C-alpha positions as CSV (number, residue, x, y, z in Angstrom):
1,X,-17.7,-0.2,-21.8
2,X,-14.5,-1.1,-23.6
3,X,-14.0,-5.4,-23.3
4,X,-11.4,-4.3,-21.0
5,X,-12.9,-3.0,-18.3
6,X,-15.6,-5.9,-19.0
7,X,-12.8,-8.6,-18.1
8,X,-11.6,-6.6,-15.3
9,X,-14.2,-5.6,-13.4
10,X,-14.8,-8.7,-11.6
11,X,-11.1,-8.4,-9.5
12,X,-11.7,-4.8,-8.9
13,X,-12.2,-4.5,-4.9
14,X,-15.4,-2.1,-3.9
15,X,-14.2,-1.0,-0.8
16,X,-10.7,1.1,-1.0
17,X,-9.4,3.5,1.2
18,X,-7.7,6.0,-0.2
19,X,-4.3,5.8,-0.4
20,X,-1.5,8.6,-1.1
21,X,1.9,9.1,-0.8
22,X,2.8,9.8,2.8
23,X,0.6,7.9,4.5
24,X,1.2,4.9,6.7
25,X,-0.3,1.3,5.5
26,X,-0.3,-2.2,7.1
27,X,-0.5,-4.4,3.8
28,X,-1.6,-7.9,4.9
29,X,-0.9,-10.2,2.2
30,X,-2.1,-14.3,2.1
31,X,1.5,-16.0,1.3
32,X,0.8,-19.8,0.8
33,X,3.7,-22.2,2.1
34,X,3.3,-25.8,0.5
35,X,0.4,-26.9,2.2
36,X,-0.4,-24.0,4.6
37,X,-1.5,-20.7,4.4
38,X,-0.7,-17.6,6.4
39,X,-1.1,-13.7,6.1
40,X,2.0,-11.4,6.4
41,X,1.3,-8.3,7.4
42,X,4.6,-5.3,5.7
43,X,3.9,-1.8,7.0
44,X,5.6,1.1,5.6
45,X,5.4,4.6,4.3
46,X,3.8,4.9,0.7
47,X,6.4,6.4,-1.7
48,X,4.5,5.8,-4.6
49,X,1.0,5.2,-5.8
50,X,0.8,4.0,-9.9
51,X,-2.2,3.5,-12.3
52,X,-4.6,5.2,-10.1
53,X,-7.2,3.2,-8.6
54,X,-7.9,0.6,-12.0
55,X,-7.0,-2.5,-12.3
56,X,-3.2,-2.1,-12.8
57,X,-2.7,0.2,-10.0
58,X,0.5,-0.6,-7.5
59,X,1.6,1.1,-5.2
60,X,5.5,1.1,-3.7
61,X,5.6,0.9,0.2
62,X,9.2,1.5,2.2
63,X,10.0,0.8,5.6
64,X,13.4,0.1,7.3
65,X,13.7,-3.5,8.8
66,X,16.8,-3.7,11.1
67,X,18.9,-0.3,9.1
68,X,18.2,-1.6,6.0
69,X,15.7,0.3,3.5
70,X,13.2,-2.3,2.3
71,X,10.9,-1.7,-0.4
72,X,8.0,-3.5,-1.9
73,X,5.7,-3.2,-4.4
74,X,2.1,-4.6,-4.2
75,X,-0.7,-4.6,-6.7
76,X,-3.4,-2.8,-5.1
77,X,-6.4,-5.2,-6.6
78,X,-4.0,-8.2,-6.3
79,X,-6.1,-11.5,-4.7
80,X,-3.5,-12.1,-2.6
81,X,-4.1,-8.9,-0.9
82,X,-6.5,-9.7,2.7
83,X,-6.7,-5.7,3.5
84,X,-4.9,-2.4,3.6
85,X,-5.0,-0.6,6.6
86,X,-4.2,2.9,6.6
87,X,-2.5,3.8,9.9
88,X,-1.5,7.7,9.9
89,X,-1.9,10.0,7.1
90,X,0.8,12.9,6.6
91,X,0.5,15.2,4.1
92,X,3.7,15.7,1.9
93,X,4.6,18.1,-1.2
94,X,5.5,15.4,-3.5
95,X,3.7,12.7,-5.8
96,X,6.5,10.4,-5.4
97,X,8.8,10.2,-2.7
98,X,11.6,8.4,-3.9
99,X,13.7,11.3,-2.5
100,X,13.6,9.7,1.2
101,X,15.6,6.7,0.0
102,X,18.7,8.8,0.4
103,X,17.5,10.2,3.8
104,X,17.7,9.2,7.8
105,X,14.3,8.0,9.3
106,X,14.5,10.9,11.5
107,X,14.9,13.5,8.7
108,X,11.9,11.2,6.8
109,X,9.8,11.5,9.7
110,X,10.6,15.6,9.2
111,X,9.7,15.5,5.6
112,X,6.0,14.3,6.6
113,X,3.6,16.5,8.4
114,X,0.7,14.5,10.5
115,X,-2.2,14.9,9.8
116,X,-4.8,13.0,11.6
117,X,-4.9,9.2,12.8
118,X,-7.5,7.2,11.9
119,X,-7.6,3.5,10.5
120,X,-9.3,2.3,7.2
121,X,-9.5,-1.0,6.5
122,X,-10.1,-2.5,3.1
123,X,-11.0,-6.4,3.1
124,X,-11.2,-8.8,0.1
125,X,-13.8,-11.3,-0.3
126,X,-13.1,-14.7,0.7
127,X,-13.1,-17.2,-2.1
């Protein structure tokens, strides 16, 4: 094993469903306030998955929040990151689909072709 992968393999989270560009996610992500603590919870489309599955891997998730396109970008093996729910999968033609920036959500929701529903959930462990 390369020192690397030694260092990293601790923050690496076992269970991970798999994620690819088209499907739909719920990202809950532990944002601490001062004193508290809450989970946010950003669903989206994926547009983007980078780095594969290692330790560096991101991926870019895009959903429209009262007309405007927001994007954000979150680090897939991130401790901040509760769980990644995968709520519809659609299969697309692209790896990245930075092309649907410039579309309507009605001619994204053409772009992406259903595939089946079914909900993955990937949990980290509570330190």
């Amino acid at each position: 094993m390369k020192n690397l992968d030694l260092i990293s393999q601790p923050y690496i989270k076992a269970e991970m469903p798999e994620l690819s560009p088209g499907f739909s996610v719920k990202v809950h992500q532990r944002i601490k306030e001062g004193e508290k603590e809450r989970v946010q919870i950003f669903e989206g489309l994926i547009i983007a998955v980078k780095h594969g599955r290692g330790i560096t891997g991101t991926i870019t998730v895009r959903k429209i929040a009262e007309g405007v396109g927001v994007e954000r970008i979150f680090p897939i093996h991130a401790p901040t990151i509760v769980k990644i729910e995968v709520i519809r999968k659609a299969k697309v033609r692209r790896a990245k689909l930075y092309f649907l920036r410039g579309l309507s959500s009605k001619k994204t929701k053409a772009k992406t072709k259903e595939l089946v529903t079914s909900i993955k959930v990937a949990e980290s462990p509570k330190n």
